[in-house]
Amino acid sequence: MKRTVLFLWMVLAGFVLNCSPGIAQKVFFTGLGRALVTNEKLKGNVLNGDTASPNKGTEGYVLFDLGINMHPYDFLKAKAVIRLKNTFGAFYGQGASVEFRQVLLEGLIAKKVKYALGDIDVKMTPYTVFNNEGVYTAYESDLFKIRRQIVYYENFNVNNNWRIQGAKAGANLLLGKGGSKIKLNGFISRTRPSNYYNLPDRFLAGGSIHPWVSDNFEGGINYVSFFDLRQSGTTAHYSNQVITGDIAAKAGNENFHIRAFGEGGYSLNNNYISTDTFASTRDFFYHANAEGFYKPWGLKLTAGYMQTGAAFYSPSAQTLRINNNHAPGIFPNVMNNNTVRGQLMFDRLTQENLYNQTILPGLMTYLPQYGNVLPYGAATPNRQGYVFRAEKARPDGVLDLSAALYGLTEIIGEGTTSLRKFHLLQGGGILRLNRLFNSERIIELKAGVAYEKTTREAPGAIALENNMTDAGIAIEFLKGIDLMGGYKLITSNGKEYLSIRNSLNQIQSYETFQLNFVQQVLGAGVRWRFTDRSFFTVHGNYTLLNDKLSEGRSNYSIRQYFVNYTLSF
Amino acid sequence: MDHVLTIGFWKISNSRIWFKMTIMCMFCTLISAAYGKDIFNPLSDSLERKEQQVYKYALGKNYANKMFLLNKATHSKALTNLSFSGVVDFISFYRNMSERYPDMSSPSKNLEFTPYPAGSQFSGNYYRQPLIDLIVTANPSSNTSFAFEYAMSHLFTGKTGDTSRKINVQNLLQFHGTANTSFGNFLLSAGGGSINYSLSSFTMYNREFREPVFEKLPWDWTTDSFKKYKDFFASSAITTPSYYNSAATQGFILEGSDMPGGFGFSGFYGRSSLSTTPDKALAGYPSEILAGKVYRGTDTSGIKIGVNAYRSLGFTSRVKDIRDERDIGTVEFNYKSPGIRLNAEGGMGRVINPSSTGKTGLALQAGLTIYNKRVHMPVFLKAYSVDEQAVSLESAVLNSNPSVVQGGYGSDSVYNNSLYQNFLQEVSMMANNRNGIILKVGKSFKNFAIEIGNAVSQEKVNYSNSFSFEHMANAFPASRFTPWYQYSGPYHRIGNRFRRSIETIKITDASNTYKKAFNAADLSVKWKTKIFKRELLFVNFNYIGSIGKSISPIPVMTESSFFRMFYEEISAYYNIINRVTLIGFYSMQKNIGNTMTELSAENGKPVDQLTTGIGFGIDYDFNDSAGLFLRHRWMDHRDYNFILDKYKGQETTVELKIFF
């Protein structure tokens, strides 16, 4: 591996250094450097009588991702990102590594077709290929966003894309002189190689055709298939196909328009493990919306209705970006090192190792306290109901506001004939006081809330309420230097049953989830911005878990200092 | 407004902003050679200049210019230019030992492609000299920069699937950001690899070990070998650049200068190469260093005063709340004029760990250099008093407190390369648990230079009945017999460190009513002449040292001393033709213990060692940027009483070094 890395690197470096002057002008570099150190301390009742669990630590690393971008021809743009990483405190080559983070070839064929090959990012619609964020972050403090951006960068979570290895191509073909065009896109990726024994090669492929694309209308068909290459390792095989149609139509003028848009589709899932163990399911979904927008006020109102069948499976839209079964990276165990510490919101916000980069065929386990209404995003199976959204935002506005209300129910009962009812209200605002005072310096306040309620009547009664409140402040008190503060309050109270699924994605059993806790995350810090993309920051964070079910025995807090310099270009 | 700054051979011209940043960085980040250091540098500023050269190499040929001096107008949004520089450094040595220590980590006949044996159980991957060190630097914007390296090492094991080839970071992985305001100029440095950082002698600095100029240094910067020897002729006997054994750090450094009232500051948060081990770092052990200074004044002339603080924070484990901490706070005074340089520092320190008393200790030192241009005979005088409780492994003070272990409390003492208990030091060195005086005088003529040094010190408290001393003869070869291991040799008394080999001997005198006294004196003579119109340099270095029960103004080379040591070194450098230098080398060391030290089981007599090293070398600079270097050494060591303590053999080193 090292040899390969070295060889490829030398090829690239040699190319950069030795290419002709004409080509050299088409070489440019991108990069990100980051030095990061955290110091944390665990305290609380959970450590009472504990003589074995680590309760303090210092961690960190320094890394540099150098992106070498070569654009010698229109039909070839090559990019390689090479990562240097050094564990904080390991000197002279120990704890240091070099690896390829990305290799990408892309270009334009016949001046019409864009292609990409290598480590590519793909995203289609929320029901086909979509990497859901999984948490409401619209009004999160900048202080926490810095941490989240690091985690997302490390896990390739950029704009709901999945990072996969494969190829993609796309074209926009003009139709006549009317401005209409056809949009074509496709991709293919191998998400798992065969082990030549019991695991066949697995592929993810998809594409879309939008034959009617204009300023006021767009419609098309999307298709995704997640499948095994049969006989490439075993007789077991898996396939999941999703085909959808999406449409959007708009009418109005520059100041006011109404728009209707939606998507509907169908999934077919075949999972064959052996002659005794196999499953075949199919289901459908649809989601229809109507939107009105009044530009002078910056006001947008949307109403919609959605229904997603209980057996609608779309792995590339339903796979979670966070792995809820992973132990936290810091203080993974408590209770004399015997009990895995549950993930706090702070862990999910700050720890790179919790995240999942692989599209998985089955519905992953989720934690109801961090999102029970739509845990798998818009494509969450077994949901139907209405959605209302309101948004007020202007480019130069002092105050931006938004809110969304979901009223959903299950379509079929899980383990009972009763259906769950879900209500989700989320929204918040950003107050840019600097615009009020006509100042160029940042003075910004944020606040947001996401409130969830899940109920089900007997038999199998359920009542669960989740609340996540965000508040943030950023004040540029000296030119380029910001004071930042952030606060999160997470509460969860009630009872829920969590579905345990087998390898065929079928519900096998239910795990009772009894919750009654309060989590708080408090952060304060300073950020020194050298450029728009390079800054130094120091944070102090304090997170607190008050677990009322354990009568305080499981309570704890984590204090963490965070020092970071990020340089990117 | 443009300025021109000349440092050594560098002439730098650019905007005022970068001019200031250059000064600030030079003095604060890496070099820190002039300020606060006991430079006995009577003849020229060549030491400083060398460090500039090293600095240039260490950060890449173009890095300094790019980083500090880039004109804003040259920036564009897309980064289209990276600067590449670096060095190709092929090192190989072959060793053939007819007599060897039984625990040597490599066989009698041993071929290596790294300065330290690759296959040893102790070192191996711990030290890999990059075969290719490719340094990449750039300024993405006018106030940010980065520098990193791809260090590619190759051990030539003949295998294709092993780890003999590695690419990683050896020293350089840094990012910088600057801000120039009306309130002052600020520089932030962050990174890994190894960032050299210094504050003051007692807090974060470096130790000063002498290195024979015959030895090739891994970081040798020169592309003109004979010039290197001529520079050495013109410099002090202390040839070790300030970065050697310096505080290699990782983390964050924030520096401010040109602040109102002439104030400035420097702050560090991170780790040093001595504060933790790689395993602990990977395991998230809690250990950090927080250090900083606030000062008023400049390094160039006049008065500069500063307050320094150093705190090495940590715990003995991730579970228990048992602190492993070292604190030092000092006040520092510096005065510099053409004829006088004064550096004084005083403060308190304490060590908190399960084996320490927790008491505070004193640390005082004052050094005065007087230099009269007409007499051309600089005099350096230094006095110091440092308690055992004043410990910073990153400082200029050798640590004799055994409770402070490299890598943190509880780390394996077998690899504790930072303990110098009751050490017979070189003349320039300070140690804790010691009161001492150092005097050095130099005089130079056109073709002749002489330097004399004398150091007297006495322990403050007699804590242990043992002492240690340095094997100056064959130090580098011996250090790689069992690299990094502290209880090696046939009698488990030898501790090998980076390019050093140190031996510890027990004192059998049960009484501890006395305080051990340490004396060291050295004499350095340098002479240059011409033979067949080609320059020839001779360098002679002599050292005598003794450890006794009572203090004495000069080394006591009689039986009354627990230990006596004599070291003699002669080397010659002949520039036989352009670009080719022939080198001859001879060294001899005699170590003698008295009957109050441990006695041989074989004949009941104390240590009586004779070590010799005879070598020759050829430097061939076949290009302005490249050279081929050969060294061969015959080495012999034996103790006439501890008869198992002997080795004999020869060693050939070939190095090909190409800068680009």
Short mmCIF file of C-alpha atoms in Angstrom, two decimals, chain A residues 102-417:
data_model
loop_
_atom_site.label_atom_id
_atom_site.label_comp_id
_atom_site.label_asym_id
_atom_site.label_seq_id
_atom_site.Cartn_x
_atom_site.Cartn_y
_atom_site.Cartn_z
CA GLN A 102 -9.19 11.23 -2.98
CA VAL A 103 -8.36 10.46 -6.57
CA LEU A 104 -10.66 11.91 -9.16
CA LEU A 105 -10.54 12.15 -12.92
CA GLU A 106 -13.15 14.24 -14.62
CA GLY A 107 -13.70 16.13 -17.81
CA LEU A 108 -15.90 16.95 -20.71
CA ILE A 109 -16.35 14.58 -23.60
CA ALA A 110 -17.36 16.03 -26.93
CA LYS A 111 -18.06 19.29 -25.09
CA LYS A 112 -21.33 17.80 -23.96
CA VAL A 113 -20.88 15.02 -21.46
CA LYS A 114 -19.30 15.59 -18.10
CA TYR A 115 -17.75 12.55 -16.54
CA ALA A 116 -15.99 11.75 -13.31
CA LEU A 117 -14.09 8.67 -12.28
CA GLY A 118 -12.60 7.77 -8.94
CA ASP A 119 -13.76 8.98 -5.56
CA ILE A 120 -16.93 10.73 -6.57
CA ASP A 121 -19.76 12.44 -4.75
CA VAL A 122 -23.30 11.54 -5.72
CA LYS A 123 -26.64 12.95 -4.75
CA MET A 124 -30.01 12.62 -6.45
CA THR A 125 -33.35 13.12 -4.73
CA PRO A 126 -34.24 12.62 -1.04
CA TYR A 127 -35.83 9.27 -1.93
CA THR A 128 -33.12 7.89 -4.17
CA VAL A 129 -29.57 8.99 -3.28
CA PHE A 130 -29.32 11.38 -0.40
CA ASN A 131 -27.05 11.60 2.63
CA ASN A 132 -29.33 12.95 5.33
CA GLU A 133 -27.83 15.20 7.93
CA GLY A 134 -30.00 13.54 10.54
CA VAL A 135 -30.10 16.42 12.95
CA TYR A 136 -31.58 19.88 12.84
CA THR A 137 -28.67 22.28 12.57
CA ALA A 138 -30.16 25.30 10.84
CA TYR A 139 -29.65 27.56 13.85
CA GLU A 140 -26.70 25.93 15.49
CA SER A 141 -24.06 28.23 16.92
CA ASP A 142 -21.03 28.97 14.76
CA LEU A 143 -18.96 27.60 17.58
CA PHE A 144 -20.56 24.19 17.20
CA LYS A 145 -20.58 24.46 13.43
CA ILE A 146 -16.80 24.59 13.48
CA ARG A 147 -16.78 21.20 15.17
CA ARG A 148 -19.45 19.81 12.91
CA GLN A 149 -17.65 20.96 9.79
CA ILE A 150 -14.56 19.09 10.87
CA VAL A 151 -16.53 15.92 11.42
CA TYR A 152 -18.32 16.29 8.12
CA TYR A 153 -15.13 17.02 6.24
CA GLU A 154 -13.47 13.95 7.68
CA ASN A 155 -16.42 11.82 6.67
CA PHE A 156 -16.99 13.38 3.24
CA ASN A 157 -20.41 14.65 4.25
CA VAL A 158 -20.76 17.52 1.86
CA ASN A 159 -24.19 18.79 0.85
CA ASN A 160 -26.02 15.51 1.31
CA ASN A 161 -23.65 13.73 -1.04
CA TRP A 162 -22.42 10.21 -0.56
CA ARG A 163 -18.74 9.72 -1.29
CA ILE A 164 -18.44 6.53 -3.33
CA GLN A 165 -15.88 4.94 -5.59
CA GLY A 166 -16.95 4.69 -9.16
CA ALA A 167 -17.87 6.74 -12.18
CA LYS A 168 -20.55 9.20 -13.07
CA ALA A 169 -21.54 11.13 -16.14
CA GLY A 170 -24.07 13.77 -16.99
CA ALA A 171 -25.20 16.03 -19.76
CA ASN A 172 -27.58 18.89 -20.36
CA LEU A 173 -28.78 18.77 -23.92
CA LEU A 174 -30.52 21.80 -25.37
CA LEU A 175 -33.72 21.22 -27.26
CA GLY A 176 -34.21 23.73 -30.00
CA LYS A 177 -34.17 27.45 -29.34
CA GLY A 178 -36.84 27.54 -26.65
CA GLY A 179 -34.42 27.04 -23.81
CA SER A 180 -35.77 23.62 -22.94
CA LYS A 181 -33.26 20.94 -22.33
CA ILE A 182 -32.85 17.35 -21.36
CA LYS A 183 -30.84 16.51 -18.28
CA LEU A 184 -29.17 13.15 -18.15
CA ASN A 185 -27.16 11.82 -15.24
CA GLY A 186 -25.84 8.43 -14.28
CA PHE A 187 -23.37 6.80 -11.98
CA ILE A 188 -22.08 3.41 -10.97
CA SER A 189 -20.04 2.38 -8.00
CA ARG A 190 -18.82 -0.78 -6.38
CA THR A 191 -19.51 -0.39 -2.70
CA ARG A 192 -18.07 -3.74 -1.70
CA PRO A 193 -15.68 -6.13 -3.39
CA SER A 194 -16.17 -9.86 -3.31
CA ASN A 195 -14.17 -11.85 -0.82
CA TYR A 196 -14.35 -14.77 -3.28
CA TYR A 197 -16.12 -16.80 -0.65
CA ASN A 198 -19.39 -15.64 0.82
CA LEU A 199 -19.62 -12.01 -0.12
CA PRO A 200 -20.38 -11.10 -3.71
CA ASP A 201 -19.43 -7.80 -5.30
CA ARG A 202 -21.98 -5.14 -4.50
CA PHE A 203 -22.78 -2.20 -6.72
CA LEU A 204 -24.75 0.97 -6.51
CA ALA A 205 -25.86 2.39 -9.81
CA GLY A 206 -28.35 5.02 -10.74
CA GLY A 207 -29.37 7.68 -13.11
CA SER A 208 -31.97 10.18 -14.04
CA ILE A 209 -33.56 11.50 -17.16
CA HIS A 210 -35.29 14.82 -17.05
CA PRO A 211 -36.56 15.28 -20.58
CA TRP A 212 -38.52 18.42 -19.84
CA VAL A 213 -36.45 21.10 -18.24
CA SER A 214 -37.27 24.76 -18.57
CA ASP A 215 -37.51 27.79 -16.33
CA ASN A 216 -41.03 26.93 -15.23
CA PHE A 217 -41.21 23.22 -15.56
CA GLU A 218 -39.06 20.22 -14.92
CA GLY A 219 -39.94 16.58 -14.79
CA GLY A 220 -38.12 13.34 -15.01
CA ILE A 221 -37.44 9.84 -13.90
CA ASN A 222 -34.86 8.63 -11.40
CA TYR A 223 -33.61 5.14 -10.94
CA VAL A 224 -31.26 3.59 -8.41
CA SER A 225 -30.23 0.01 -8.05
CA PHE A 226 -28.23 -1.43 -5.19
CA PHE A 227 -27.34 -4.95 -6.15
CA ASP A 228 -24.96 -7.84 -5.86
CA LEU A 229 -23.17 -9.29 -8.78
CA ARG A 230 -24.65 -12.74 -8.65
CA GLN A 231 -22.28 -15.69 -8.59
CA SER A 232 -19.32 -13.45 -7.86
CA GLY A 233 -18.78 -15.03 -4.48
CA THR A 234 -21.80 -16.95 -3.32
CA THR A 235 -25.33 -17.84 -4.26
CA ALA A 236 -26.59 -15.23 -1.78
CA HIS A 237 -27.52 -12.04 -3.43
CA TYR A 238 -29.23 -8.81 -2.73
CA SER A 239 -30.87 -6.20 -4.85
CA ASN A 240 -32.91 -3.11 -4.24
CA GLN A 241 -34.32 -0.98 -6.99
CA VAL A 242 -35.98 2.35 -6.68
CA ILE A 243 -37.67 4.16 -9.50
CA THR A 244 -39.21 7.55 -8.99
CA GLY A 245 -40.61 10.40 -10.95
CA ASP A 246 -40.25 13.99 -9.93
CA ILE A 247 -41.95 17.05 -11.23
CA ALA A 248 -41.89 20.78 -10.55
CA ALA A 249 -44.02 23.48 -12.14
CA LYS A 250 -43.96 27.19 -11.46
CA ALA A 251 -46.24 30.09 -12.32
CA GLY A 252 -46.05 33.75 -11.44
CA ASN A 253 -43.84 36.75 -11.94
CA GLU A 254 -40.62 38.11 -10.47
CA ASN A 255 -42.20 39.19 -7.20
CA PHE A 256 -44.60 36.37 -6.66
CA HIS A 257 -44.82 32.80 -7.76
CA ILE A 258 -46.50 29.60 -6.84
CA ARG A 259 -44.86 26.30 -7.41
CA ALA A 260 -45.96 22.72 -7.24
CA PHE A 261 -43.43 20.00 -6.90
CA GLY A 262 -43.25 16.45 -5.79
CA GLU A 263 -41.84 13.04 -6.21
CA GLY A 264 -43.35 9.59 -6.22
CA GLY A 265 -41.91 6.19 -6.72
CA TYR A 266 -41.62 2.55 -6.06
CA SER A 267 -39.06 0.22 -4.55
CA LEU A 268 -38.45 -3.48 -5.09
CA ASN A 269 -36.26 -5.29 -2.64
CA ASN A 270 -34.98 -8.85 -3.06
CA ASN A 271 -32.75 -10.35 -0.45
CA TYR A 272 -31.75 -13.94 -0.93
CA ILE A 273 -29.52 -15.55 1.62
CA SER A 274 -30.46 -19.21 1.20
CA THR A 275 -33.39 -21.28 0.06
CA ASP A 276 -34.87 -20.91 3.52
CA THR A 277 -33.92 -17.35 4.11
CA PHE A 278 -35.02 -14.83 1.60
CA ALA A 279 -37.40 -11.93 1.28
CA SER A 280 -38.95 -9.92 -1.47
CA THR A 281 -40.78 -6.69 -0.76
CA ARG A 282 -42.11 -3.81 -2.72
CA ASP A 283 -43.70 -0.56 -1.74
CA PHE A 284 -44.19 2.98 -2.90
CA PHE A 285 -44.08 6.58 -1.76
CA TYR A 286 -45.22 9.97 -2.89
CA HIS A 287 -44.62 13.46 -1.68
CA ALA A 288 -46.51 16.43 -3.09
CA ASN A 289 -45.99 20.09 -2.22
CA ALA A 290 -47.38 23.48 -3.07
CA GLU A 291 -45.31 26.58 -2.50
CA GLY A 292 -45.94 30.28 -2.62
CA PHE A 293 -43.20 32.89 -2.61
CA TYR A 294 -43.47 36.65 -2.20
CA LYS A 295 -40.14 38.24 -2.92
CA PRO A 296 -40.56 41.73 -1.39
CA TRP A 297 -41.11 40.12 1.97
CA GLY A 298 -38.78 37.23 1.36
CA LEU A 299 -41.62 34.99 2.45
CA LYS A 300 -42.07 31.44 1.32
CA LEU A 301 -44.90 29.16 2.42
CA THR A 302 -45.06 25.49 1.59
CA ALA A 303 -47.63 22.84 2.26
CA GLY A 304 -47.24 19.21 1.41
CA TYR A 305 -48.41 15.72 1.93
CA MET A 306 -46.20 12.66 2.03
CA GLN A 307 -46.69 8.96 2.25
CA THR A 308 -43.88 6.43 2.38
CA GLY A 309 -44.75 2.78 2.53
CA ALA A 310 -43.56 0.57 5.35
CA ALA A 311 -41.63 -1.59 2.94
CA PHE A 312 -40.21 1.21 0.86
CA TYR A 313 -36.49 0.67 0.93
CA SER A 314 -33.95 2.96 -0.60
CA PRO A 315 -30.56 2.27 1.02
CA SER A 316 -28.77 5.18 -0.58
CA ALA A 317 -31.37 7.54 0.85
CA GLN A 318 -32.01 5.78 4.14
CA THR A 319 -28.50 4.88 5.31
CA LEU A 320 -27.56 6.97 8.31
CA ARG A 321 -24.43 9.06 8.26
CA ILE A 322 -23.89 8.38 11.93
CA ASN A 323 -23.37 4.96 13.38
CA ASN A 324 -25.49 4.78 16.48
CA ASN A 325 -23.90 1.56 17.69
CA HIS A 326 -20.42 3.01 17.95
CA ALA A 327 -19.01 3.86 21.31
CA PRO A 328 -17.88 7.45 21.70
CA GLY A 329 -14.25 8.09 20.93
CA ILE A 330 -13.63 9.85 24.20
CA PHE A 331 -14.42 7.96 27.37
CA PRO A 332 -16.01 5.04 25.53
CA ASN A 333 -16.61 3.09 28.72
CA VAL A 334 -17.82 3.89 32.19
CA MET A 335 -18.83 1.87 35.25
CA ASN A 336 -15.38 0.40 35.85
CA ASN A 337 -14.78 0.24 32.15
CA ASN A 338 -17.56 -2.34 31.76
CA THR A 339 -20.39 -0.30 30.28
CA VAL A 340 -20.35 1.43 26.94
CA ARG A 341 -21.13 5.08 27.38
CA GLY A 342 -24.06 6.19 25.30
CA GLN A 343 -23.63 8.83 22.66
CA LEU A 344 -24.36 12.34 23.79
CA MET A 345 -25.25 15.06 21.37
CA PHE A 346 -21.83 16.50 22.06
CA ASP A 347 -20.22 13.22 20.98
CA ARG A 348 -22.27 13.18 17.80
CA LEU A 349 -21.29 16.76 17.17
CA THR A 350 -17.57 16.41 17.69
CA GLN A 351 -16.33 12.88 17.13
CA GLU A 352 -15.18 11.80 13.74
CA ASN A 353 -15.17 8.10 14.53
CA LEU A 354 -18.92 7.88 15.07
CA TYR A 355 -19.71 8.50 11.46
CA ASN A 356 -20.58 6.01 8.78
CA GLN A 357 -19.24 6.32 5.25
CA THR A 358 -20.79 3.18 3.77
CA ILE A 359 -24.18 2.69 2.21
CA LEU A 360 -25.78 -0.29 3.89
CA PRO A 361 -28.63 -2.48 2.68
CA GLY A 362 -30.62 -2.65 5.91
CA LEU A 363 -32.19 0.05 7.97
CA MET A 364 -29.64 0.97 10.59
CA THR A 365 -30.39 1.25 14.26
CA TYR A 366 -31.27 4.76 15.31
CA LEU A 367 -31.54 6.47 18.65
CA PRO A 368 -35.07 7.84 19.15
CA GLN A 369 -33.89 10.63 21.41
CA TYR A 370 -32.05 12.27 18.52
CA GLY A 371 -34.86 12.09 16.00
CA ASN A 372 -37.83 9.79 16.07
CA VAL A 373 -40.13 11.33 13.52
CA LEU A 374 -38.00 11.02 10.41
CA PRO A 375 -34.91 9.12 11.54
CA TYR A 376 -34.08 8.08 7.97
CA GLY A 377 -34.82 11.45 6.48
CA ALA A 378 -37.66 12.12 4.08
CA ALA A 379 -37.50 8.51 2.91
CA THR A 380 -38.26 7.11 6.36
CA PRO A 381 -40.59 4.14 5.76
CA ASN A 382 -44.04 3.84 7.25
CA ARG A 383 -44.91 7.51 7.43
CA GLN A 384 -47.78 9.54 6.06
CA GLY A 385 -49.06 12.99 6.77
CA TYR A 386 -48.74 16.67 6.14
CA VAL A 387 -45.85 19.08 6.15
CA PHE A 388 -46.03 22.85 6.43
CA ARG A 389 -43.12 25.19 6.05
CA ALA A 390 -42.73 28.92 6.41
CA GLU A 391 -39.59 30.83 5.68
CA LYS A 392 -38.75 34.48 5.76
CA ALA A 393 -35.32 35.44 4.52
CA ARG A 394 -33.93 38.27 2.50
CA PRO A 395 -30.35 38.63 1.30
CA ASP A 396 -29.83 41.81 3.30
CA GLY A 397 -32.32 41.08 6.02
CA VAL A 398 -31.72 41.70 9.68
CA LEU A 399 -33.87 38.83 10.78
CA ASP A 400 -34.28 35.48 9.07
CA LEU A 401 -36.95 33.13 10.31
CA SER A 402 -38.15 29.70 9.37
CA ALA A 403 -40.44 27.02 10.74
CA ALA A 404 -41.67 23.62 9.72
CA LEU A 405 -44.46 21.49 11.07
CA TYR A 406 -44.83 17.80 10.41
CA GLY A 407 -47.92 15.87 11.34
CA LEU A 408 -47.38 12.23 10.49
CA THR A 409 -48.70 8.81 11.35
CA GLU A 410 -47.61 5.33 10.64
CA ILE A 411 -49.26 3.51 7.78
CA ILE A 412 -49.17 0.13 9.43
CA GLY A 413 -48.66 -0.68 13.07
CA GLU A 414 -45.40 -2.15 14.25
CA GLY A 415 -46.12 -5.06 16.58
CA THR A 416 -49.61 -3.79 17.21
CA THR A 417 -52.61 -2.56 15.34
#
